[in-house]
Amino acid sequence: MDRLDAMALFVAAVDEGSLAAAGRRHGRSAASVTRAIALLEEQAGEPLLLRSTRRLSLTAGGERHLAIWREVLCSLARLTPGHGGTALRGTIRVTAPELFGRLHLLPLVEAFLDAHPSVSIRMTLANRLVDLIGGGMDVAVRLAALPDSSLSAIRVGAVRALLCASPDYLRRAGSPATPEDLSNHQTIGLDPTSEVELWPFAMPEKPERRRTVRVRPRLRVDSAAALIDAAVRGRGIIAARSYQVAELLAAGRLVRLLPRFEARPVPVHVIFAASVGADAARRAFIDHAAQGLRTTLRSLAEAVPGPSA
């Protein structure tokens, strides 16, 4: 077993949380993962992992080596995405928010499949947060600020959080002048389990600060597509993301409201475990998706600019 192979197994063991799971990801036995870690510990001259019956944890030395080995593996994958021209193959499991995935990620997936006939992709599009490791996913698109974690992340752009309603609704009910005016309007919510939703807004005099306003939607749905459909039909005001309503705003079917109170843009990342980034097919897909989403989100930012643009 060479050292690079051992490094990949070590990183996978940390990301997966077990030797057996690391072995499954790389098609190796748990015993071979144990040997790989023993080899690395012998070369490092110190313990790198603490193993119990329930979990793995890193020693201080393990944390130092892990950071270096992640970068080495990802750098090698970037330098040799096709491994000397060998056809990419394998199955890649991807998750993203339902509407974002359908509108913007699925076309990129289809183009990648056309270019690489030996690759299969399994997509999970959901409005719930799908755990990357626990859910058996290789790559995820996240529309949120990311907490610190052992996962790798590529920022590909941002989307705006905004309010909108149909021209028909605004003719009947008027337009709110401040976020507090929402209490006098019909609103549509995206959380059927809650009587109250907290909608974020910026403070124009202090744009870096954020406040929330409590709204009580009369209609609540669990689908972003249904939320937008109801708004287009004049049922009330919605809080949406710019990627969801850009075309409807351009067509005049929805109207943007309170732009100077809009909260800061929401970052968009492609995230993955380092062990995934070391696989040729997965790394190639990550690079393809990141490049495509950057282009898409740059165009979206031009179509739905910030309030000062």
PDB file of C-alpha atoms in Angstrom:
ATOM      1  CA  MET A   1       0.000   0.000   0.000  1.00  0.00           C
ATOM      2  CA  ASP A   2       1.507   3.354  -1.006  1.00  0.00           C
ATOM      3  CA  ARG A   3       1.353   6.430   1.150  1.00  0.00           C
ATOM      4  CA  LEU A   4      -1.184   8.312  -1.000  1.00  0.00           C
ATOM      5  CA  ASP A   5      -3.559   5.380  -0.770  1.00  0.00           C
ATOM      6  CA  ALA A   6      -3.103   5.316   2.990  1.00  0.00           C
ATOM      7  CA  MET A   7      -3.716   9.060   3.212  1.00  0.00           C
ATOM      8  CA  ALA A   8      -6.983   8.748   1.270  1.00  0.00           C
ATOM      9  CA  LEU A   9      -8.165   5.977   3.593  1.00  0.00           C
ATOM     10  CA  PHE A  10      -7.212   7.992   6.677  1.00  0.00           C
ATOM     11  CA  VAL A  11      -9.144  11.060   5.473  1.00  0.00           C
ATOM     12  CA  ALA A  12     -12.140   8.886   4.577  1.00  0.00           C
ATOM     13  CA  ALA A  13     -12.089   7.297   8.049  1.00  0.00           C
ATOM     14  CA  VAL A  14     -12.213  10.714   9.685  1.00  0.00           C
ATOM     15  CA  ASP A  15     -14.983  11.971   7.374  1.00  0.00           C
ATOM     16  CA  GLU A  16     -17.078   8.822   7.656  1.00  0.00           C
ATOM     17  CA  GLY A  17     -16.499   8.335  11.384  1.00  0.00           C
ATOM     18  CA  SER A  18     -15.576   4.661  11.104  1.00  0.00           C
ATOM     19  CA  LEU A  19     -12.996   2.375   9.536  1.00  0.00           C
ATOM     20  CA  ALA A  20     -15.641   0.139   7.979  1.00  0.00           C
ATOM     21  CA  ALA A  21     -17.397   3.070   6.269  1.00  0.00           C
ATOM     22  CA  ALA A  22     -14.074   4.350   4.932  1.00  0.00           C
ATOM     23  CA  GLY A  23     -13.383   0.908   3.532  1.00  0.00           C
ATOM     24  CA  ARG A  24     -16.785   0.768   1.825  1.00  0.00           C
ATOM     25  CA  ARG A  25     -16.225   4.153   0.189  1.00  0.00           C
ATOM     26  CA  HIS A  26     -12.934   2.988  -1.310  1.00  0.00           C
ATOM     27  CA  GLY A  27     -13.851  -0.652  -1.882  1.00  0.00           C
ATOM     28  CA  ARG A  28     -11.448  -1.879   0.793  1.00  0.00           C
ATOM     29  CA  SER A  29     -11.785  -3.987   3.930  1.00  0.00           C
ATOM     30  CA  ALA A  30     -11.769  -2.492   7.409  1.00  0.00           C
ATOM     31  CA  ALA A  31      -8.562  -4.441   8.049  1.00  0.00           C
ATOM     32  CA  SER A  32      -6.832  -2.670   5.154  1.00  0.00           C
ATOM     33  CA  VAL A  33      -7.925   0.703   6.550  1.00  0.00           C
ATOM     34  CA  THR A  34      -6.475  -0.303   9.926  1.00  0.00           C
ATOM     35  CA  ARG A  35      -3.179  -1.208   8.246  1.00  0.00           C
ATOM     36  CA  ALA A  36      -3.134   2.105   6.374  1.00  0.00           C
ATOM     37  CA  ILE A  37      -3.555   4.091   9.575  1.00  0.00           C
ATOM     38  CA  ALA A  38      -0.906   2.011  11.329  1.00  0.00           C
ATOM     39  CA  LEU A  39       1.502   2.731   8.452  1.00  0.00           C
ATOM     40  CA  LEU A  40       0.875   6.466   8.691  1.00  0.00           C
ATOM     41  CA  GLU A  41       1.256   6.459  12.468  1.00  0.00           C
ATOM     42  CA  GLU A  42       4.539   4.589  12.150  1.00  0.00           C
ATOM     43  CA  GLN A  43       5.832   7.131   9.622  1.00  0.00           C
ATOM     44  CA  ALA A  44       4.575  10.055  11.711  1.00  0.00           C
ATOM     45  CA  GLY A  45       6.088   8.639  14.880  1.00  0.00           C
ATOM     46  CA  GLU A  46       2.978   9.349  16.934  1.00  0.00           C
ATOM     47  CA  PRO A  47      -0.666   8.260  17.283  1.00  0.00           C
ATOM     48  CA  LEU A  48      -3.034   9.982  14.868  1.00  0.00           C
ATOM     49  CA  LEU A  49      -6.411   8.444  15.741  1.00  0.00           C
ATOM     50  CA  LEU A  50      -7.980   7.402  19.014  1.00  0.00           C
ATOM     51  CA  ARG A  51     -10.361   4.498  18.462  1.00  0.00           C
ATOM     52  CA  SER A  52     -13.160   3.311  20.727  1.00  0.00           C
ATOM     53  CA  THR A  53     -16.061   0.967  20.109  1.00  0.00           C
ATOM     54  CA  ARG A  54     -18.325   3.929  19.376  1.00  0.00           C
ATOM     55  CA  ARG A  55     -16.280   6.616  17.640  1.00  0.00           C
ATOM     56  CA  LEU A  56     -13.031   7.839  16.172  1.00  0.00           C
ATOM     57  CA  SER A  57     -11.306  11.004  17.344  1.00  0.00           C
ATOM     58  CA  LEU A  58      -8.181  12.790  16.201  1.00  0.00           C
ATOM     59  CA  THR A  59      -5.127  13.389  18.316  1.00  0.00           C
ATOM     60  CA  ALA A  60      -3.388  16.751  18.077  1.00  0.00           C
ATOM     61  CA  GLY A  61      -0.928  15.161  15.656  1.00  0.00           C
ATOM     62  CA  GLY A  62      -3.813  13.685  13.685  1.00  0.00           C
ATOM     63  CA  GLU A  63      -5.390  17.111  13.270  1.00  0.00           C
ATOM     64  CA  ARG A  64      -2.127  18.538  11.921  1.00  0.00           C
ATOM     65  CA  HIS A  65      -1.634  15.700   9.452  1.00  0.00           C
ATOM     66  CA  LEU A  66      -5.297  15.681   8.398  1.00  0.00           C
ATOM     67  CA  ALA A  67      -5.170  19.300   7.224  1.00  0.00           C
ATOM     68  CA  ILE A  68      -2.043  18.643   5.167  1.00  0.00           C
ATOM     69  CA  TRP A  69      -3.316  15.403   3.654  1.00  0.00           C
ATOM     70  CA  ARG A  70      -6.659  16.940   2.676  1.00  0.00           C
ATOM     71  CA  GLU A  71      -4.860  19.610   0.687  1.00  0.00           C
ATOM     72  CA  VAL A  72      -2.469  17.113  -0.900  1.00  0.00           C
ATOM     73  CA  LEU A  73      -5.305  14.856  -2.070  1.00  0.00           C
ATOM     74  CA  CYS A  74      -7.417  17.713  -3.406  1.00  0.00           C
ATOM     75  CA  SER A  75      -4.433  19.269  -5.187  1.00  0.00           C
ATOM     76  CA  LEU A  76      -3.580  15.981  -6.877  1.00  0.00           C
ATOM     77  CA  ALA A  77      -7.186  15.523  -7.969  1.00  0.00           C
ATOM     78  CA  ARG A  78      -7.232  19.027  -9.465  1.00  0.00           C
ATOM     79  CA  LEU A  79      -3.991  18.395 -11.340  1.00  0.00           C
ATOM     80  CA  THR A  80      -5.142  15.060 -12.781  1.00  0.00           C
ATOM     81  CA  PRO A  81      -8.938  15.207 -13.090  1.00  0.00           C
ATOM     82  CA  GLY A  82      -9.001  12.517 -15.762  1.00  0.00           C
ATOM     83  CA  HIS A  83      -6.009  10.468 -14.616  1.00  0.00           C
ATOM     84  CA  GLY A  84      -4.161  10.540 -17.915  1.00  0.00           C
ATOM     85  CA  GLY A  85      -7.230  10.451 -20.136  1.00  0.00           C
ATOM     86  CA  THR A  86      -8.898   7.414 -18.537  1.00  0.00           C
ATOM     87  CA  ALA A  87     -12.682   7.665 -18.830  1.00  0.00           C
ATOM     88  CA  LEU A  88     -14.392   8.839 -15.681  1.00  0.00           C
ATOM     89  CA  ARG A  89     -16.697   6.288 -14.111  1.00  0.00           C
ATOM     90  CA  GLY A  90     -18.699   5.639 -10.978  1.00  0.00           C
ATOM     91  CA  THR A  91     -21.825   6.862  -9.188  1.00  0.00           C
ATOM     92  CA  ILE A  92     -22.033  10.345  -7.689  1.00  0.00           C
ATOM     93  CA  ARG A  93     -24.688  11.221  -5.094  1.00  0.00           C
ATOM     94  CA  VAL A  94     -25.714  14.868  -5.043  1.00  0.00           C
ATOM     95  CA  THR A  95     -28.172  16.844  -2.936  1.00  0.00           C
ATOM     96  CA  ALA A  96     -29.529  20.387  -3.281  1.00  0.00           C
ATOM     97  CA  PRO A  97     -32.616  22.421  -2.335  1.00  0.00           C
ATOM     98  CA  GLU A  98     -35.552  21.266  -4.445  1.00  0.00           C
ATOM     99  CA  LEU A  99     -36.235  24.319  -6.605  1.00  0.00           C
ATOM    100  CA  PHE A 100     -32.618  25.455  -6.905  1.00  0.00           C
ATOM    101  CA  GLY A 101     -31.613  21.938  -7.888  1.00  0.00           C
ATOM    102  CA  ARG A 102     -34.355  21.647 -10.498  1.00  0.00           C
ATOM    103  CA  LEU A 103     -33.752  25.069 -12.042  1.00  0.00           C
ATOM    104  CA  HIS A 104     -29.972  25.426 -11.905  1.00  0.00           C
ATOM    105  CA  LEU A 105     -28.177  22.228 -10.908  1.00  0.00           C
ATOM    106  CA  LEU A 106     -30.072  19.649 -12.976  1.00  0.00           C
ATOM    107  CA  PRO A 107     -29.026  21.173 -16.341  1.00  0.00           C
ATOM    108  CA  LEU A 108     -25.383  20.964 -15.214  1.00  0.00           C
ATOM    109  CA  VAL A 109     -25.876  17.350 -14.147  1.00  0.00           C
ATOM    110  CA  GLU A 110     -27.356  16.475 -17.526  1.00  0.00           C
ATOM    111  CA  ALA A 111     -24.432  18.117 -19.360  1.00  0.00           C
ATOM    112  CA  PHE A 112     -21.937  16.199 -17.201  1.00  0.00           C
ATOM    113  CA  LEU A 113     -23.676  12.900 -17.938  1.00  0.00           C
ATOM    114  CA  ASP A 114     -23.577  13.662 -21.674  1.00  0.00           C
ATOM    115  CA  ALA A 115     -19.817  14.253 -21.460  1.00  0.00           C
ATOM    116  CA  HIS A 116     -19.075  11.172 -19.319  1.00  0.00           C
ATOM    117  CA  PRO A 117     -21.115   8.113 -20.389  1.00  0.00           C
ATOM    118  CA  SER A 118     -19.643   5.837 -17.695  1.00  0.00           C
ATOM    119  CA  VAL A 119     -20.808   8.080 -14.816  1.00  0.00           C
ATOM    120  CA  SER A 120     -24.174   7.824 -13.043  1.00  0.00           C
ATOM    121  CA  ILE A 121     -25.617  10.523 -10.792  1.00  0.00           C
ATOM    122  CA  ARG A 122     -28.223  10.141  -8.045  1.00  0.00           C
ATOM    123  CA  MET A 123     -29.879  13.439  -7.063  1.00  0.00           C
ATOM    124  CA  THR A 124     -31.789  14.126  -3.862  1.00  0.00           C
ATOM    125  CA  LEU A 125     -33.678  17.418  -4.143  1.00  0.00           C
ATOM    126  CA  ALA A 126     -35.289  18.362  -0.852  1.00  0.00           C
ATOM    127  CA  ASN A 127     -36.272  21.435   1.136  1.00  0.00           C
ATOM    128  CA  ARG A 128     -34.853  19.796   4.262  1.00  0.00           C
ATOM    129  CA  LEU A 129     -31.144  19.737   5.044  1.00  0.00           C
ATOM    130  CA  VAL A 130     -29.758  16.369   3.908  1.00  0.00           C
ATOM    131  CA  ASP A 131     -26.740  15.363   5.988  1.00  0.00           C
ATOM    132  CA  LEU A 132     -23.767  14.920   3.662  1.00  0.00           C
ATOM    133  CA  ILE A 133     -22.001  12.122   5.517  1.00  0.00           C
ATOM    134  CA  GLY A 134     -24.891  10.481   7.350  1.00  0.00           C
ATOM    135  CA  GLY A 135     -27.051  10.619   4.243  1.00  0.00           C
ATOM    136  CA  GLY A 136     -24.435   8.940   2.058  1.00  0.00           C
ATOM    137  CA  MET A 137     -24.019  11.986  -0.189  1.00  0.00           C
ATOM    138  CA  ASP A 138     -20.868  12.932  -2.085  1.00  0.00           C
ATOM    139  CA  VAL A 139     -21.646  16.540  -2.981  1.00  0.00           C
ATOM    140  CA  ALA A 140     -24.154  19.093  -1.701  1.00  0.00           C
ATOM    141  CA  VAL A 141     -25.200  22.586  -2.708  1.00  0.00           C
ATOM    142  CA  ARG A 142     -25.944  24.744   0.327  1.00  0.00           C
ATOM    143  CA  LEU A 143     -27.678  28.128   0.294  1.00  0.00           C
ATOM    144  CA  ALA A 144     -26.616  29.407   3.714  1.00  0.00           C
ATOM    145  CA  ALA A 145     -23.698  30.624   5.742  1.00  0.00           C
ATOM    146  CA  LEU A 146     -21.716  27.523   6.647  1.00  0.00           C
ATOM    147  CA  PRO A 147     -20.681  26.523  10.165  1.00  0.00           C
ATOM    148  CA  ASP A 148     -17.114  25.410  10.766  1.00  0.00           C
ATOM    149  CA  SER A 149     -16.696  21.747   9.851  1.00  0.00           C
ATOM    150  CA  SER A 150     -14.279  19.212   8.416  1.00  0.00           C
ATOM    151  CA  LEU A 151     -15.984  19.492   5.022  1.00  0.00           C
ATOM    152  CA  SER A 152     -14.471  21.328   2.068  1.00  0.00           C
ATOM    153  CA  ALA A 153     -16.481  24.172   0.529  1.00  0.00           C
ATOM    154  CA  ILE A 154     -16.293  26.176  -2.694  1.00  0.00           C
ATOM    155  CA  ARG A 155     -18.192  29.448  -2.695  1.00  0.00           C
ATOM    156  CA  VAL A 156     -19.855  29.918  -6.081  1.00  0.00           C
ATOM    157  CA  GLY A 157     -21.874  33.083  -5.517  1.00  0.00           C
ATOM    158  CA  ALA A 158     -24.866  34.358  -3.596  1.00  0.00           C
ATOM    159  CA  VAL A 159     -28.609  34.830  -3.908  1.00  0.00           C
ATOM    160  CA  ARG A 160     -30.754  37.615  -2.572  1.00  0.00           C
ATOM    161  CA  ALA A 161     -33.590  37.204  -0.074  1.00  0.00           C
ATOM    162  CA  LEU A 162     -36.465  39.448  -1.101  1.00  0.00           C
ATOM    163  CA  LEU A 163     -40.189  40.093  -0.792  1.00  0.00           C
ATOM    164  CA  CYS A 164     -42.575  40.124  -3.704  1.00  0.00           C
ATOM    165  CA  ALA A 165     -46.245  40.002  -4.626  1.00  0.00           C
ATOM    166  CA  SER A 166     -48.331  40.079  -7.779  1.00  0.00           C
ATOM    167  CA  PRO A 167     -49.475  43.364  -9.373  1.00  0.00           C
ATOM    168  CA  ASP A 168     -53.071  42.227  -8.830  1.00  0.00           C
ATOM    169  CA  TYR A 169     -52.548  41.822  -5.080  1.00  0.00           C
ATOM    170  CA  LEU A 170     -50.835  45.206  -4.818  1.00  0.00           C
ATOM    171  CA  ARG A 171     -53.685  46.932  -6.679  1.00  0.00           C
ATOM    172  CA  ARG A 172     -56.118  45.531  -4.134  1.00  0.00           C
ATOM    173  CA  ALA A 173     -54.077  45.844  -0.944  1.00  0.00           C
ATOM    174  CA  GLY A 174     -51.449  48.507  -1.641  1.00  0.00           C
ATOM    175  CA  SER A 175     -47.698  48.184  -1.090  1.00  0.00           C
ATOM    176  CA  PRO A 176     -46.032  48.032   2.329  1.00  0.00           C
ATOM    177  CA  ALA A 177     -43.742  50.967   3.078  1.00  0.00           C
ATOM    178  CA  THR A 178     -41.855  49.286   5.939  1.00  0.00           C
ATOM    179  CA  PRO A 179     -41.476  45.705   7.206  1.00  0.00           C
ATOM    180  CA  GLU A 180     -43.845  46.525  10.068  1.00  0.00           C
ATOM    181  CA  ASP A 181     -46.614  47.130   7.520  1.00  0.00           C
ATOM    182  CA  LEU A 182     -46.661  43.392   6.785  1.00  0.00           C
ATOM    183  CA  SER A 183     -48.980  42.935   9.750  1.00  0.00           C
ATOM    184  CA  ASN A 184     -51.683  44.604   7.631  1.00  0.00           C
ATOM    185  CA  HIS A 185     -51.109  42.338   4.610  1.00  0.00           C
ATOM    186  CA  GLN A 186     -51.822  38.797   3.544  1.00  0.00           C
ATOM    187  CA  THR A 187     -48.632  36.742   3.618  1.00  0.00           C
ATOM    188  CA  ILE A 188     -47.810  33.233   2.446  1.00  0.00           C
ATOM    189  CA  GLY A 189     -45.420  31.100   4.486  1.00  0.00           C
ATOM    190  CA  LEU A 190     -43.146  28.151   3.800  1.00  0.00           C
ATOM    191  CA  ASP A 191     -43.479  26.416   7.177  1.00  0.00           C
ATOM    192  CA  PRO A 192     -46.809  24.602   7.662  1.00  0.00           C
ATOM    193  CA  THR A 193     -45.815  23.569  11.187  1.00  0.00           C
ATOM    194  CA  SER A 194     -45.525  27.091  12.610  1.00  0.00           C
ATOM    195  CA  GLU A 195     -48.136  29.769  13.295  1.00  0.00           C
ATOM    196  CA  VAL A 196     -45.483  32.504  13.165  1.00  0.00           C
ATOM    197  CA  GLU A 197     -42.512  33.019  10.848  1.00  0.00           C
ATOM    198  CA  LEU A 198     -39.563  35.368  11.433  1.00  0.00           C
ATOM    199  CA  TRP A 199     -38.625  37.220   8.243  1.00  0.00           C
ATOM    200  CA  PRO A 200     -35.173  38.883   8.233  1.00  0.00           C
ATOM    201  CA  PHE A 201     -34.580  42.484   7.185  1.00  0.00           C
ATOM    202  CA  ALA A 202     -31.662  44.887   7.137  1.00  0.00           C
ATOM    203  CA  MET A 203     -31.671  48.216   8.944  1.00  0.00           C
ATOM    204  CA  PRO A 204     -31.054  50.831   6.193  1.00  0.00           C
ATOM    205  CA  GLU A 205     -29.188  53.126   8.585  1.00  0.00           C
ATOM    206  CA  LYS A 206     -26.939  50.202   9.634  1.00  0.00           C
ATOM    207  CA  PRO A 207     -26.877  47.731   6.696  1.00  0.00           C
ATOM    208  CA  GLU A 208     -24.549  45.341   8.486  1.00  0.00           C
ATOM    209  CA  ARG A 209     -27.162  44.745  11.193  1.00  0.00           C
ATOM    210  CA  ARG A 210     -30.216  42.542  10.832  1.00  0.00           C
ATOM    211  CA  ARG A 211     -33.620  42.441  12.464  1.00  0.00           C
ATOM    212  CA  THR A 212     -36.571  40.101  12.166  1.00  0.00           C
ATOM    213  CA  VAL A 213     -40.274  40.797  11.824  1.00  0.00           C
ATOM    214  CA  ARG A 214     -42.925  38.337  12.976  1.00  0.00           C
ATOM    215  CA  VAL A 215     -45.527  37.475  10.356  1.00  0.00           C
ATOM    216  CA  ARG A 216     -48.554  35.220  10.649  1.00  0.00           C
ATOM    217  CA  PRO A 217     -49.170  33.726   7.199  1.00  0.00           C
ATOM    218  CA  ARG A 218     -52.780  32.874   6.488  1.00  0.00           C
ATOM    219  CA  LEU A 219     -51.635  30.340   3.895  1.00  0.00           C
ATOM    220  CA  ARG A 220     -48.698  28.015   4.607  1.00  0.00           C
ATOM    221  CA  VAL A 221     -47.224  25.474   2.177  1.00  0.00           C
ATOM    222  CA  ASP A 222     -44.188  23.198   2.236  1.00  0.00           C
ATOM    223  CA  SER A 223     -43.150  23.722  -1.395  1.00  0.00           C
ATOM    224  CA  ALA A 224     -41.328  26.752  -2.786  1.00  0.00           C
ATOM    225  CA  ALA A 225     -42.992  26.176  -6.158  1.00  0.00           C
ATOM    226  CA  ALA A 226     -46.454  26.210  -4.564  1.00  0.00           C
ATOM    227  CA  LEU A 227     -45.535  29.335  -2.569  1.00  0.00           C
ATOM    228  CA  ILE A 228     -44.606  31.182  -5.757  1.00  0.00           C
ATOM    229  CA  ASP A 229     -47.661  29.929  -7.670  1.00  0.00           C
ATOM    230  CA  ALA A 230     -49.944  31.264  -4.944  1.00  0.00           C
ATOM    231  CA  ALA A 231     -48.194  34.646  -5.001  1.00  0.00           C
ATOM    232  CA  VAL A 232     -48.567  34.905  -8.781  1.00  0.00           C
ATOM    233  CA  ARG A 233     -52.300  34.242  -8.365  1.00  0.00           C
ATOM    234  CA  GLY A 234     -52.548  37.201  -5.998  1.00  0.00           C
ATOM    235  CA  ARG A 235     -52.837  35.392  -2.662  1.00  0.00           C
ATOM    236  CA  GLY A 236     -50.356  37.620  -0.834  1.00  0.00           C
ATOM    237  CA  ILE A 237     -46.745  38.607  -0.155  1.00  0.00           C
ATOM    238  CA  ILE A 238     -43.966  36.032  -0.045  1.00  0.00           C
ATOM    239  CA  ALA A 239     -40.351  35.925   1.127  1.00  0.00           C
ATOM    240  CA  ALA A 240     -38.411  34.286  -1.695  1.00  0.00           C
ATOM    241  CA  ARG A 241     -34.903  33.884  -3.065  1.00  0.00           C
ATOM    242  CA  SER A 242     -33.861  35.781  -6.171  1.00  0.00           C
ATOM    243  CA  TYR A 243     -33.180  32.588  -8.142  1.00  0.00           C
ATOM    244  CA  GLN A 244     -36.770  31.473  -7.550  1.00  0.00           C
ATOM    245  CA  VAL A 245     -38.496  34.575  -8.938  1.00  0.00           C
ATOM    246  CA  ALA A 246     -36.032  36.286 -11.318  1.00  0.00           C
ATOM    247  CA  GLU A 247     -37.966  35.359 -14.466  1.00  0.00           C
ATOM    248  CA  LEU A 248     -41.310  36.301 -12.918  1.00  0.00           C
ATOM    249  CA  LEU A 249     -39.934  39.693 -11.859  1.00  0.00           C
ATOM    250  CA  ALA A 250     -38.561  40.303 -15.362  1.00  0.00           C
ATOM    251  CA  ALA A 251     -41.933  39.359 -16.873  1.00  0.00           C
ATOM    252  CA  GLY A 252     -43.832  41.662 -14.494  1.00  0.00           C
ATOM    253  CA  ARG A 253     -45.833  38.817 -12.957  1.00  0.00           C
ATOM    254  CA  LEU A 254     -44.327  39.597  -9.553  1.00  0.00           C
ATOM    255  CA  VAL A 255     -43.157  42.924  -8.090  1.00  0.00           C
ATOM    256  CA  ARG A 256     -40.181  43.321  -5.761  1.00  0.00           C
ATOM    257  CA  LEU A 257     -41.045  44.995  -2.431  1.00  0.00           C
ATOM    258  CA  LEU A 258     -39.026  46.883   0.215  1.00  0.00           C
ATOM    259  CA  PRO A 259     -35.660  46.474  -1.557  1.00  0.00           C
ATOM    260  CA  ARG A 260     -33.818  48.867   0.756  1.00  0.00           C
ATOM    261  CA  PHE A 261     -34.737  46.666   3.724  1.00  0.00           C
ATOM    262  CA  GLU A 262     -33.431  43.447   2.165  1.00  0.00           C
ATOM    263  CA  ALA A 263     -31.104  41.357   4.312  1.00  0.00           C
ATOM    264  CA  ARG A 264     -27.582  40.602   3.145  1.00  0.00           C
ATOM    265  CA  PRO A 265     -27.224  38.124   0.251  1.00  0.00           C
ATOM    266  CA  VAL A 266     -27.193  34.423   1.127  1.00  0.00           C
ATOM    267  CA  PRO A 267     -23.942  32.652   0.096  1.00  0.00           C
ATOM    268  CA  VAL A 268     -24.069  29.558  -2.106  1.00  0.00           C
ATOM    269  CA  HIS A 269     -21.468  26.797  -1.660  1.00  0.00           C
ATOM    270  CA  VAL A 270     -20.652  23.443  -3.183  1.00  0.00           C
ATOM    271  CA  ILE A 271     -19.526  21.255  -0.276  1.00  0.00           C
ATOM    272  CA  PHE A 272     -17.892  17.837  -0.114  1.00  0.00           C
ATOM    273  CA  ALA A 273     -15.648  15.686   2.055  1.00  0.00           C
ATOM    274  CA  ALA A 274     -11.946  15.770   1.158  1.00  0.00           C
ATOM    275  CA  SER A 275     -11.968  12.039   0.456  1.00  0.00           C
ATOM    276  CA  VAL A 276     -14.656  12.656  -2.177  1.00  0.00           C
ATOM    277  CA  GLY A 277     -12.572  15.399  -3.764  1.00  0.00           C
ATOM    278  CA  ALA A 278      -9.728  12.931  -4.225  1.00  0.00           C
ATOM    279  CA  ASP A 279     -11.855  10.722  -6.514  1.00  0.00           C
ATOM    280  CA  ALA A 280     -11.408  11.621 -10.201  1.00  0.00           C
ATOM    281  CA  ALA A 281     -15.072  11.472 -11.275  1.00  0.00           C
ATOM    282  CA  ARG A 282     -16.367  13.246  -8.202  1.00  0.00           C
ATOM    283  CA  ARG A 283     -13.685  15.936  -8.396  1.00  0.00           C
ATOM    284  CA  ALA A 284     -14.452  16.509 -12.067  1.00  0.00           C
ATOM    285  CA  PHE A 285     -18.151  16.890 -11.234  1.00  0.00           C
ATOM    286  CA  ILE A 286     -17.401  19.284  -8.367  1.00  0.00           C
ATOM    287  CA  ASP A 287     -15.316  21.491 -10.672  1.00  0.00           C
ATOM    288  CA  HIS A 288     -17.979  21.312 -13.420  1.00  0.00           C
ATOM    289  CA  ALA A 289     -20.809  22.208 -11.029  1.00  0.00           C
ATOM    290  CA  ALA A 290     -18.841  25.018  -9.353  1.00  0.00           C
ATOM    291  CA  GLN A 291     -17.936  26.625 -12.677  1.00  0.00           C
ATOM    292  CA  GLY A 292     -21.477  26.336 -14.024  1.00  0.00           C
ATOM    293  CA  LEU A 293     -23.094  27.697 -10.875  1.00  0.00           C
ATOM    294  CA  ARG A 294     -20.682  30.643 -10.769  1.00  0.00           C
ATOM    295  CA  THR A 295     -21.783  31.598 -14.275  1.00  0.00           C
ATOM    296  CA  THR A 296     -25.468  31.156 -13.432  1.00  0.00           C
ATOM    297  CA  LEU A 297     -25.293  33.124 -10.189  1.00  0.00           C
ATOM    298  CA  ARG A 298     -23.285  35.928 -11.813  1.00  0.00           C
ATOM    299  CA  SER A 299     -26.053  36.314 -14.403  1.00  0.00           C
ATOM    300  CA  LEU A 300     -28.675  36.178 -11.666  1.00  0.00           C
ATOM    301  CA  ALA A 301     -26.922  38.947  -9.708  1.00  0.00           C
ATOM    302  CA  GLU A 302     -27.068  41.131 -12.815  1.00  0.00           C
ATOM    303  CA  ALA A 303     -30.764  40.374 -13.324  1.00  0.00           C
ATOM    304  CA  VAL A 304     -31.693  40.969  -9.650  1.00  0.00           C
ATOM    305  CA  PRO A 305     -29.100  43.457  -8.364  1.00  0.00           C
ATOM    306  CA  GLY A 306     -28.801  44.760  -4.857  1.00  0.00           C
ATOM    307  CA  PRO A 307     -30.856  47.821  -3.846  1.00  0.00           C
ATOM    308  CA  SER A 308     -27.891  50.198  -4.311  1.00  0.00           C
ATOM    309  CA  ALA A 309     -27.076  48.937  -7.844  1.00  0.00           C
TER     310      ALA A 309
END
